[in-house]
Coordinates of C-alpha atoms (C1' of nucleotides) in Angstrom, one line a residue:
Chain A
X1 CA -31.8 110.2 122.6
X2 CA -29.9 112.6 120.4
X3 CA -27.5 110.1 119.4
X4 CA -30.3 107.6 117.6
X5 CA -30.8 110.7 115.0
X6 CA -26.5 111.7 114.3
X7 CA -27.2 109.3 111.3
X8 CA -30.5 111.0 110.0
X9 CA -28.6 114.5 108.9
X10 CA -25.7 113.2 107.9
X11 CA -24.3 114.9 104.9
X12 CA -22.3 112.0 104.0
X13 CA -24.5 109.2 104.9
X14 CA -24.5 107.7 101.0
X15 CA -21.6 108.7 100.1
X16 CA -19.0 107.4 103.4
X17 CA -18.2 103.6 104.3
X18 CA -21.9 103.7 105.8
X19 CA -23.4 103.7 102.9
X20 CA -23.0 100.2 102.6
X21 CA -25.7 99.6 106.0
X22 CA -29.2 99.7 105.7
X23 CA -31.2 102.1 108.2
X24 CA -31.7 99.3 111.1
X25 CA -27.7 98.2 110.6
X26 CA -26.9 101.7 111.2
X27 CA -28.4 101.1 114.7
X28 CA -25.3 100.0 115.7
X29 CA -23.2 102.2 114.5
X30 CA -24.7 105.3 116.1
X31 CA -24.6 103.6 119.6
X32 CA -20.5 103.9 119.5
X33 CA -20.4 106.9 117.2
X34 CA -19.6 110.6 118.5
X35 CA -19.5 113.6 116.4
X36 CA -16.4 116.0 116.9
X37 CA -15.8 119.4 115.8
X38 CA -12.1 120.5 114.9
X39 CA -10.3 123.5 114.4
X40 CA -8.3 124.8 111.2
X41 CA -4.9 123.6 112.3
X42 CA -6.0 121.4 115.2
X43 CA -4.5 117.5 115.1
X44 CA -6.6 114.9 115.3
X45 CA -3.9 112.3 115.4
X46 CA -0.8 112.2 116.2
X47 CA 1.9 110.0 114.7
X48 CA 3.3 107.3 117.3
X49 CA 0.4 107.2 119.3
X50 CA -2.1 104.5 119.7
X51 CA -4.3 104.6 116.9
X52 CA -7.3 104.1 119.4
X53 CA -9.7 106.2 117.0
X54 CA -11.2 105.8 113.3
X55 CA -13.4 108.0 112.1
X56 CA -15.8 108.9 108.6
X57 CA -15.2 112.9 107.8
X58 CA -18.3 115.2 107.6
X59 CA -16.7 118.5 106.1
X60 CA -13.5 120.2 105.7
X61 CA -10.2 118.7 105.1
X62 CA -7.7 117.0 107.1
X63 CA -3.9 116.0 106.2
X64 CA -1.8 113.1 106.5
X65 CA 1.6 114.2 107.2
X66 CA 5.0 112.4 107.7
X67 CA 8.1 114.2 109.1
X68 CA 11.8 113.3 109.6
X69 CA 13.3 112.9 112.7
X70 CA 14.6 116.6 112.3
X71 CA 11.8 118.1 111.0
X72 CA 11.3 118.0 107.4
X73 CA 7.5 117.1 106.1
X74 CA 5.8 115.6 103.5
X75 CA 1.7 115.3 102.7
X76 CA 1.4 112.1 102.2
X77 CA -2.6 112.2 101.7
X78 CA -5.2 114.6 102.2
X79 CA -8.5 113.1 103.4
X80 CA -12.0 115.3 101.9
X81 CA -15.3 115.0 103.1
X82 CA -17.0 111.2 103.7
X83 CA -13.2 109.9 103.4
X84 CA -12.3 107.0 105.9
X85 CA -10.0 108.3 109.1
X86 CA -7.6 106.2 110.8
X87 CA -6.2 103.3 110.3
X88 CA -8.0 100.2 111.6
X89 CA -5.9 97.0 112.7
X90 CA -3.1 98.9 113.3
X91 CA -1.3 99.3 116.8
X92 CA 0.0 102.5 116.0
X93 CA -1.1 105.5 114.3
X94 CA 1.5 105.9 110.9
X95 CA 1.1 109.5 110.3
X96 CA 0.2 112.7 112.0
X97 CA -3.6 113.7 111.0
X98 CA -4.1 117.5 111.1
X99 CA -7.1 119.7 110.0
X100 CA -6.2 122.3 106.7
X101 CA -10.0 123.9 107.7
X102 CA -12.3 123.7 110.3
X103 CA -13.5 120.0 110.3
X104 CA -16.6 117.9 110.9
X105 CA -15.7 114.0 112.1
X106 CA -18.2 111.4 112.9
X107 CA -15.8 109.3 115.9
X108 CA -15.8 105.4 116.2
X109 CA -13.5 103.7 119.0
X110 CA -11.3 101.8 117.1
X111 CA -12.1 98.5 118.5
X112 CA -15.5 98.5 118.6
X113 CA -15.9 100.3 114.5
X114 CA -14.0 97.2 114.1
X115 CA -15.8 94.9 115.2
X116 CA -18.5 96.1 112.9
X117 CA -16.6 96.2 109.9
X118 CA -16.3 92.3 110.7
X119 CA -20.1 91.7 111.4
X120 CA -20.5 93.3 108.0
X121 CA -18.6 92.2 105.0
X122 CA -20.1 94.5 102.4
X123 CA -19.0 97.2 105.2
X124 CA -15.6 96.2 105.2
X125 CA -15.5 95.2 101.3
X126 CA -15.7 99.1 100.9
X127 CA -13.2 99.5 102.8
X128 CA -11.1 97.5 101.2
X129 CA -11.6 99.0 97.7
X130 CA -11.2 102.6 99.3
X131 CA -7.8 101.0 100.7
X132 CA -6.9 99.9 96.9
X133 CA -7.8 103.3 95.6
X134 CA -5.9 105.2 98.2
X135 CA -2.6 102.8 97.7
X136 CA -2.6 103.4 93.5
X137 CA -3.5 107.3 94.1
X138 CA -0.1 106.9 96.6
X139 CA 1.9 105.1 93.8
X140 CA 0.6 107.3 91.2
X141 CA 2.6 110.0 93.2
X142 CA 5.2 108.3 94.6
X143 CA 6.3 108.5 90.7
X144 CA 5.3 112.2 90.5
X145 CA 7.6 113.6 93.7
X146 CA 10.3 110.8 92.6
X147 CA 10.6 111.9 88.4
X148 CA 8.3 115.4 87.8
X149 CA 10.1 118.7 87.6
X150 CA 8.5 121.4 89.8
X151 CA 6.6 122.7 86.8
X152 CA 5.5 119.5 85.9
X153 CA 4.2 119.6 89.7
X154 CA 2.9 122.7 90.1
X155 CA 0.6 122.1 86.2
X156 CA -0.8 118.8 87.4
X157 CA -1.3 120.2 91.0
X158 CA -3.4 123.1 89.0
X159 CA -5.2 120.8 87.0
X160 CA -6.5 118.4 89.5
X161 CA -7.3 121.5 91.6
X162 CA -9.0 123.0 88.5
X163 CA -11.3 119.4 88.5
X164 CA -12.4 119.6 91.7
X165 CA -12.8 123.0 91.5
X166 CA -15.3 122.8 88.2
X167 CA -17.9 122.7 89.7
X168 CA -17.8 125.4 92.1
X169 CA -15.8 127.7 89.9
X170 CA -16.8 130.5 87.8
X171 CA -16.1 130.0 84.1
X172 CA -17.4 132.6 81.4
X173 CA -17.8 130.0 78.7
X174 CA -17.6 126.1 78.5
X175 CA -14.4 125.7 77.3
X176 CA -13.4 128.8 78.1
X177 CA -11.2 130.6 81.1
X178 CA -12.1 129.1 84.7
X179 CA -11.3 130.7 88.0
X180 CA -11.3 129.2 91.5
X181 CA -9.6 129.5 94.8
X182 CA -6.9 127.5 96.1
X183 CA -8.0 126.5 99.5
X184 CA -4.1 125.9 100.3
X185 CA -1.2 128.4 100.8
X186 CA 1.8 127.9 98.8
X187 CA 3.3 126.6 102.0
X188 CA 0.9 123.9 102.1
X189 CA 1.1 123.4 98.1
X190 CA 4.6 123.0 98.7
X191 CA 4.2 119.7 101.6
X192 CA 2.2 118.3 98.8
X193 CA 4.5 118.4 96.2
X194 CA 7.6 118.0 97.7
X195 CA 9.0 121.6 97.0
X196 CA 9.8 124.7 98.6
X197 CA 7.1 128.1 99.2
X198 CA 9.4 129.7 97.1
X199 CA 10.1 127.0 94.5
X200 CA 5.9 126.7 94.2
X201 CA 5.7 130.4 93.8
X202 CA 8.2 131.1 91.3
X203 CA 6.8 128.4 89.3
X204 CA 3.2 130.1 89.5
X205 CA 4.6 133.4 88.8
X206 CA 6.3 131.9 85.6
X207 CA 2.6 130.4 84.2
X208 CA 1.8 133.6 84.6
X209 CA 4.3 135.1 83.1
X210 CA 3.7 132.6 79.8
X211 CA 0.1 133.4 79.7
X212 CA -1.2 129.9 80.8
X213 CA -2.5 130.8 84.2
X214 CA -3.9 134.1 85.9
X215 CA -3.2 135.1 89.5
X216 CA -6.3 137.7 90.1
X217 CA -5.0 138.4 93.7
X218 CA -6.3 136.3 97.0
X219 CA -5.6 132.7 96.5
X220 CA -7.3 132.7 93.3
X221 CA -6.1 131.3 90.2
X222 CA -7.0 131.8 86.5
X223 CA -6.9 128.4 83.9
X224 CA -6.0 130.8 80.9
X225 CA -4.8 128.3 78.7
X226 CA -5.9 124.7 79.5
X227 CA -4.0 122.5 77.3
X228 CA -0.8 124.7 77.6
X229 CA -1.0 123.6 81.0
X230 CA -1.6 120.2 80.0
X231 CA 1.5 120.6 78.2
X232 CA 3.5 121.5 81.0
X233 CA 2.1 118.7 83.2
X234 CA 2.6 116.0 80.1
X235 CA 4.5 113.7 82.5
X236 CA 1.3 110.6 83.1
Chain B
X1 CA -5.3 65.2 89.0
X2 CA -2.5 67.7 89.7
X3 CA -4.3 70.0 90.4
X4 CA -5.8 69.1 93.2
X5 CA -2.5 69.1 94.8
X6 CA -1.1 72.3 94.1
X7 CA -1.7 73.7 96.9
X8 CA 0.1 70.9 99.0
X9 CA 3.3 71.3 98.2
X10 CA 2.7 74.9 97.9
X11 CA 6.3 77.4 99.6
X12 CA 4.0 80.1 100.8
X13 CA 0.9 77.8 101.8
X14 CA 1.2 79.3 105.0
X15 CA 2.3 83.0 104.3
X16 CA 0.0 83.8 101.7
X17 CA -3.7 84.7 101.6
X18 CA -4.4 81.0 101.5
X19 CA -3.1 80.7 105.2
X20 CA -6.5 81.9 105.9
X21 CA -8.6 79.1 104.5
X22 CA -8.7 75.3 106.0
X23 CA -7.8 72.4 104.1
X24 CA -11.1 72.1 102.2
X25 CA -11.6 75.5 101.6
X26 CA -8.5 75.3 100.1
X27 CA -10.3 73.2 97.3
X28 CA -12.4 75.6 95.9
X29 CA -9.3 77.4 95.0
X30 CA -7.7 74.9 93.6
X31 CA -9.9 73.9 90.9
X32 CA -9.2 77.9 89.7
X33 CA -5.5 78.3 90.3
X34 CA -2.2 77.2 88.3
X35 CA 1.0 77.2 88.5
X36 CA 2.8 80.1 86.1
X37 CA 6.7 80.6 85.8
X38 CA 8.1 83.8 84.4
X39 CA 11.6 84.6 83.5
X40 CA 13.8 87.2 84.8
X41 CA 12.8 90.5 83.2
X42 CA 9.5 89.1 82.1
X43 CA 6.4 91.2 82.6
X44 CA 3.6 89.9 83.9
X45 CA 0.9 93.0 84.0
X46 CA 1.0 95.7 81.8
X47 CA -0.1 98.9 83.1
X48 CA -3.5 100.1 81.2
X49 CA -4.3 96.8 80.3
X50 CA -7.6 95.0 81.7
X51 CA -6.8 93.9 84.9
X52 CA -7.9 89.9 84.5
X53 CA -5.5 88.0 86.7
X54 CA -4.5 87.9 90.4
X55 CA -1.9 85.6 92.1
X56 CA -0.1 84.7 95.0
X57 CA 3.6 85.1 94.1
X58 CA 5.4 81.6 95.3
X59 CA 9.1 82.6 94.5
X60 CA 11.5 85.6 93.2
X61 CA 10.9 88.7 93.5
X62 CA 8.7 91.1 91.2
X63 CA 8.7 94.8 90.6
X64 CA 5.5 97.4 90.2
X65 CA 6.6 100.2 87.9
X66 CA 5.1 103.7 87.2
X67 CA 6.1 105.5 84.5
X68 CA 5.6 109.1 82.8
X69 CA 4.5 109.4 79.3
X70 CA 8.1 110.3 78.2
X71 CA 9.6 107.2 79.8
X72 CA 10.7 108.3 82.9
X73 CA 10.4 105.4 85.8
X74 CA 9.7 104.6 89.1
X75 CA 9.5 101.8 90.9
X76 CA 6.7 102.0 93.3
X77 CA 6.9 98.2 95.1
X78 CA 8.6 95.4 95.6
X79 CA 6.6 92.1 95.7
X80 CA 8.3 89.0 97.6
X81 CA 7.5 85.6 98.2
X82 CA 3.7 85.1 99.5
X83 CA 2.9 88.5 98.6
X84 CA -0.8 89.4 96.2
X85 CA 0.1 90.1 93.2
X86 CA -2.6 91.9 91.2
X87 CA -5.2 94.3 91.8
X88 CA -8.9 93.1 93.0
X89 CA -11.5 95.4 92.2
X90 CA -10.6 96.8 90.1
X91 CA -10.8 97.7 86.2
X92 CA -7.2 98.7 84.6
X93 CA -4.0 97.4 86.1
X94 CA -2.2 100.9 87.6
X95 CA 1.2 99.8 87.1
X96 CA 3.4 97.7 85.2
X97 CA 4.9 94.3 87.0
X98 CA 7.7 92.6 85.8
X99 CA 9.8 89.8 87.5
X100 CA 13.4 90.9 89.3
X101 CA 13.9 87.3 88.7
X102 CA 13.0 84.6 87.9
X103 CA 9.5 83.9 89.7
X104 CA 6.9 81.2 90.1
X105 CA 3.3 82.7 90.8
X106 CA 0.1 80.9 91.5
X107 CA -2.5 82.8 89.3
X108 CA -6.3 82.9 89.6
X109 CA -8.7 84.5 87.0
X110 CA -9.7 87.9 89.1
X111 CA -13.8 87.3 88.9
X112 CA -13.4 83.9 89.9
X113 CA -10.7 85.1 92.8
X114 CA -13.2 88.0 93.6
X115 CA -16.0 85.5 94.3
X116 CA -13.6 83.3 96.2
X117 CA -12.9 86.8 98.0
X118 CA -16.2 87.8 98.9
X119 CA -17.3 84.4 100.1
X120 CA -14.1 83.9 102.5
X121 CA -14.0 87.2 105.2
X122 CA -11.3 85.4 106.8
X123 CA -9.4 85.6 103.9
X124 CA -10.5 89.6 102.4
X125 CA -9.9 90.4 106.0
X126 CA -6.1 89.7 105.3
X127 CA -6.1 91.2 102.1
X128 CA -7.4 94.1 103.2
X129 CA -4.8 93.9 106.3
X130 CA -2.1 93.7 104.2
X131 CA -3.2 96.4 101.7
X132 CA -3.5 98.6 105.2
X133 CA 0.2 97.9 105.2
X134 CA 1.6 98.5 101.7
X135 CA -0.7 102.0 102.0
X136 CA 1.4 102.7 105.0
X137 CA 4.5 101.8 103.1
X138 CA 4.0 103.6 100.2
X139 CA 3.4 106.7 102.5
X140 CA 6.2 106.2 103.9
X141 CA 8.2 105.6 100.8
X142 CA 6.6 109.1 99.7
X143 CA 8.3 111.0 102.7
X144 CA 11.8 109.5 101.4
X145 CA 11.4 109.8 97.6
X146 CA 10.7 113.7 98.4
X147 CA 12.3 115.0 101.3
X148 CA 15.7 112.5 101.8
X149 CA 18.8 113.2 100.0
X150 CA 20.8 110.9 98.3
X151 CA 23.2 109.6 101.2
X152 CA 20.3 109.0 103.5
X153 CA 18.2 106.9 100.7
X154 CA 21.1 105.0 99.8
X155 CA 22.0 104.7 103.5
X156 CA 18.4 104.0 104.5
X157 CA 18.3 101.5 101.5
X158 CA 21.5 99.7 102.5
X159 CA 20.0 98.8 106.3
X160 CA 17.0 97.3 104.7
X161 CA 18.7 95.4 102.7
X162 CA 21.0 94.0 105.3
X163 CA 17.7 93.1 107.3
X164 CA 16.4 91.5 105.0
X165 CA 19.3 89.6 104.5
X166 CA 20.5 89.2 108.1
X167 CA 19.0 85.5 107.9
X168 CA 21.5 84.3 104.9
X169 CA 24.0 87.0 104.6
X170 CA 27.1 85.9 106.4
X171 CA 29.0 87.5 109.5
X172 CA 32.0 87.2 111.3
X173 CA 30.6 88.1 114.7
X174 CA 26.4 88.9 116.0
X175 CA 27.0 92.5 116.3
X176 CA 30.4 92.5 113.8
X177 CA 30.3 93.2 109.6
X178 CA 27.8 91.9 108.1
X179 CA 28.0 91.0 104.2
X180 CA 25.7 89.7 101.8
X181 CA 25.0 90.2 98.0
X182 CA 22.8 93.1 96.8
X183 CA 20.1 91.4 94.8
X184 CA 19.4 94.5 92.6
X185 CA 21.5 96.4 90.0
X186 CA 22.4 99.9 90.5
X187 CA 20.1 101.6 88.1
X188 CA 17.4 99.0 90.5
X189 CA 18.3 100.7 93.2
X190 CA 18.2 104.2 91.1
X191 CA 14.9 103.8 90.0
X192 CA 13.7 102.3 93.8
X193 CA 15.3 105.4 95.4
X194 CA 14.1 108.2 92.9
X195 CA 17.9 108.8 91.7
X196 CA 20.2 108.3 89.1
X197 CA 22.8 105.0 88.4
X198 CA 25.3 107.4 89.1
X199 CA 24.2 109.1 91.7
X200 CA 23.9 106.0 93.7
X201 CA 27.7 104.1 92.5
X202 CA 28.8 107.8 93.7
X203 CA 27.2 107.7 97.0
X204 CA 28.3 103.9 98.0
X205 CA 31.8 104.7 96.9
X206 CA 31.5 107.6 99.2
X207 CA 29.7 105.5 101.7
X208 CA 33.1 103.2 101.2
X209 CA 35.8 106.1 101.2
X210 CA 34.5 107.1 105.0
X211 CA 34.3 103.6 106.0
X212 CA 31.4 102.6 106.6
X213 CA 30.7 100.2 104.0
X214 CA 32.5 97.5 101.9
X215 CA 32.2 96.9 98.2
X216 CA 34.5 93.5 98.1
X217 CA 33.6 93.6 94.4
X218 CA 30.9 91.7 92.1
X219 CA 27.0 92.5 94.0
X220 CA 28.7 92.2 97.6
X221 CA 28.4 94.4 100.3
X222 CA 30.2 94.6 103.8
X223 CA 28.2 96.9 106.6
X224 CA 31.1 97.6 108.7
X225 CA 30.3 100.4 110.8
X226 CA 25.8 100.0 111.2
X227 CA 26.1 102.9 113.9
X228 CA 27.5 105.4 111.4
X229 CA 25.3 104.1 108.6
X230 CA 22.4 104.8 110.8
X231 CA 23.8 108.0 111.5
X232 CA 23.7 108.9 107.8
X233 CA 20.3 107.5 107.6
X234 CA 18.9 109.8 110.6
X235 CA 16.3 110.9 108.6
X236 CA 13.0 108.6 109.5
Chain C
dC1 C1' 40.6 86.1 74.3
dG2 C1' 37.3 89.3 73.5
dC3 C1' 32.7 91.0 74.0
dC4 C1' 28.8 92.8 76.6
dC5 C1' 27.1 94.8 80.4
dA6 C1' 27.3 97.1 84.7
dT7 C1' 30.0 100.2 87.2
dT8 C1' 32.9 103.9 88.2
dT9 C1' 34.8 108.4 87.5
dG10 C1' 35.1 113.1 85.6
dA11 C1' 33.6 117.7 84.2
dA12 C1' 30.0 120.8 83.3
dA13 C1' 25.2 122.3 83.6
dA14 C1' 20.8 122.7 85.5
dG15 C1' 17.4 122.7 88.8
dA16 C1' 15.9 123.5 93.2
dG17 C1' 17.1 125.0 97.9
dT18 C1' 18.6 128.6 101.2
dC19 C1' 18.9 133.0 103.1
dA20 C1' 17.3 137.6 103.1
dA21 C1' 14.4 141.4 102.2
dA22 C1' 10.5 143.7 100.2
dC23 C1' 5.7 143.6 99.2
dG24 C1' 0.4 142.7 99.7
dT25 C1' -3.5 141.6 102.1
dA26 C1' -6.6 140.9 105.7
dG27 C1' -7.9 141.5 110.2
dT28 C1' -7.4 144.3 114.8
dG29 C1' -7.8 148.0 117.6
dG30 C1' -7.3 152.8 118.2
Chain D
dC1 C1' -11.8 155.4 108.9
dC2 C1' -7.1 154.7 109.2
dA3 C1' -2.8 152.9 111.1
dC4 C1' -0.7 148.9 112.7
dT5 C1' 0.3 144.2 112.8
dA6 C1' 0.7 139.4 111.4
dC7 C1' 1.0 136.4 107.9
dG8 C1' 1.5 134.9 103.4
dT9 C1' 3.6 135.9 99.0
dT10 C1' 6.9 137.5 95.8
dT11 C1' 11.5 138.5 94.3
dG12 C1' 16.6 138.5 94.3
dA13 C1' 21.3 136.7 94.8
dC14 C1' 23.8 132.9 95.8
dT15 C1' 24.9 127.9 97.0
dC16 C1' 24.7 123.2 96.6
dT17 C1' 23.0 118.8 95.2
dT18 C1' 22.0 116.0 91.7
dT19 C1' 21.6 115.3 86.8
dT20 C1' 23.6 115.0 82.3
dC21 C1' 26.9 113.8 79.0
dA22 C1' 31.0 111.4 78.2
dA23 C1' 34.6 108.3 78.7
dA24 C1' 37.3 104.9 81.2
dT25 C1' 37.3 100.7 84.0
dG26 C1' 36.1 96.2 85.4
dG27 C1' 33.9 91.6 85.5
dG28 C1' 31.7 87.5 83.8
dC29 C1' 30.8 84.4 80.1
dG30 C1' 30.8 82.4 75.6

DNA sequence: CGCCCATTTGAAAAGAGTCAAACGTAGTGG
DNA sequence: CCACTACGTTTGACTCTTTTCAAATGGGCG
């Protein structure tokens, strides 16, 4: 049976919740799990619906997004590969989940992944400290849409790209200039960040303008000047 | 010895974490905890330090504050009566936490909570539960913070605060005005919404020139028209 | 009574949003 | 191979909300 082996090539097996099960545990995990392509801006969840899945992402990226009543939106997370999807014990589903790029998920039924989070403690004890993370990272920028100026925004937002990025980027020297593509549009930077495509833009065009950052063409971006940018993002 | 009946007489014994353990497991706690009163404007954790303490919060109200390098704030939750108060797992305390009011808290070393924790799933179940629920909030808070302007936070702010309060606020009539007294300050409210103290006394004496709320003077406030306020609230 | 603090109010400035149009880039089909 | 199209980006001019700075008002408490 295929399904016995979903476990054995899994890109994330050590690094998602299920790292926490040894091989025979994992048994039962693969007997309810389901792997499921998406599409680039396909939604896996909608928000108001009955959060009857959870899931561990493979690959690609998916969004948390929460709107207004008359249609204004905000990222409110962004979920990368071996994250957590879904929200167990909870009726309904909080957020909209859409994919940013084609996506890989690994699919539980809510009620039954739950009922092995609770046959395994250590299983659910990860959980729990992914939960903690996630709240302080929401906190952290609960203060950052609330207080930061756009260019305080849009330097942090390059910086944290820039760390992720580091080790895929191309850099000439150590310390020296680094490149890398933004796998977002400006639109998308903008949900983040709580700002406009044109407020986002005109802020990049003013790095650039200063010297800190370069804007090759594509969605690339050049970290010209690393600590101006620090500078500009000095808001913790 | 006292201690052993701290947990007897306890306000929250059945709100809190606790409510998850039976009588005697409620020993093994009690030879860790103790009562801990802090005064109004008192901090309890300060953000960056070790985080060595957890608690159950028996009484006041407490706030959890991020702030930017330069001093800007934002407050990024409220803790209330039989709320955790803390962070488990981890290393540095994210935020700073400092009592609204006076408060009473019930404090356990963290690696001695921790252990507690991991030998009660009952109990990490709820925590975990409830951390599901302040992510949600947070999220939610994230929408508002970025995307709501002023009148709809204040308006939005206003309704919770009368539901909260329906219980001991006072009212002439079920569906009539309802008053009760704001338990927060204006530049509270400020720093909860993501504005400014004036912003939000301009926006409630707006609110009160169209008629929709009263400000009978001191911390008071009348709802008088909830339909309207919703209205000026729309945004979800 | 007077002081301290929170609140209110006013006027001016700044920051970001809105609307609109031009520009680039990538992918499609002739 | 080139032209066309669709989509994202940049830029400009203008508007509007919120902030900032400043001063007046008000309330509670010693």
């Amino acid at each position: 049976m295929a399904n016995l082996d979903i476990c054995r090539d899994c890109a994330v097996r050590d690094q998602a919740l299920c790292a926490s099960l040894s091989d025979t545990e994992l048994a039962a995990l693969n007997t309810i799990g389901r792997r499921q392509s998406v599409g680039r801006g396909e939604t896996v969840i909608w928000a108001g619906d009955e959060s009857i899945v959870c899931a561990n992402l493979l690959s690609g990226m998916l969004k948390l997004v929460a709107a207004t009543s008359d249609g204004r939106e905000q990222i409110v997370g962004l979920l990368h590969p071996a994250d957590f999807v879904g929200q167990a014990y909870a009726g309904l589903a909080d957020f909209t989940i859409t994919a940013l790029t084609d996506a890989e998920l690994c699919v539980f039924p809510r009620a039954a992944f739950q009922r092995v989070l609770e046959d395994h403690g250590r299983m659910e004890r990860l959980l729990l400290q992914r939960t903690l993370a996630a709240l302080s990272d929401a906190r952290g920028r609960m203060l950052s849409l609330a207080r930061k100026s756009a260019e305080e925004k849009i330097a942090d937002f390059l910086l944290q790209m820039a760390l992720r990025a580091s080790g895929t980027g191309c850099r000439a020297t150590p310390d020296g200039p680094l490149t890398f593509d933004l796998p977002l549009t400006r639109g998308q930077i903008g949900d983040i960040l709580g700002l406009t495509i044109e407020t986002v833009s005109r802020q990049m065009t003013r790095l650039k303008g200063a010297g800190v950052i370069g804007l090759p063409g594509g969605r690339a971006v050049t970290i010209s000047d690393r600590s101006a940018l620090e500078m500009r993002a000095r808001a913790a």
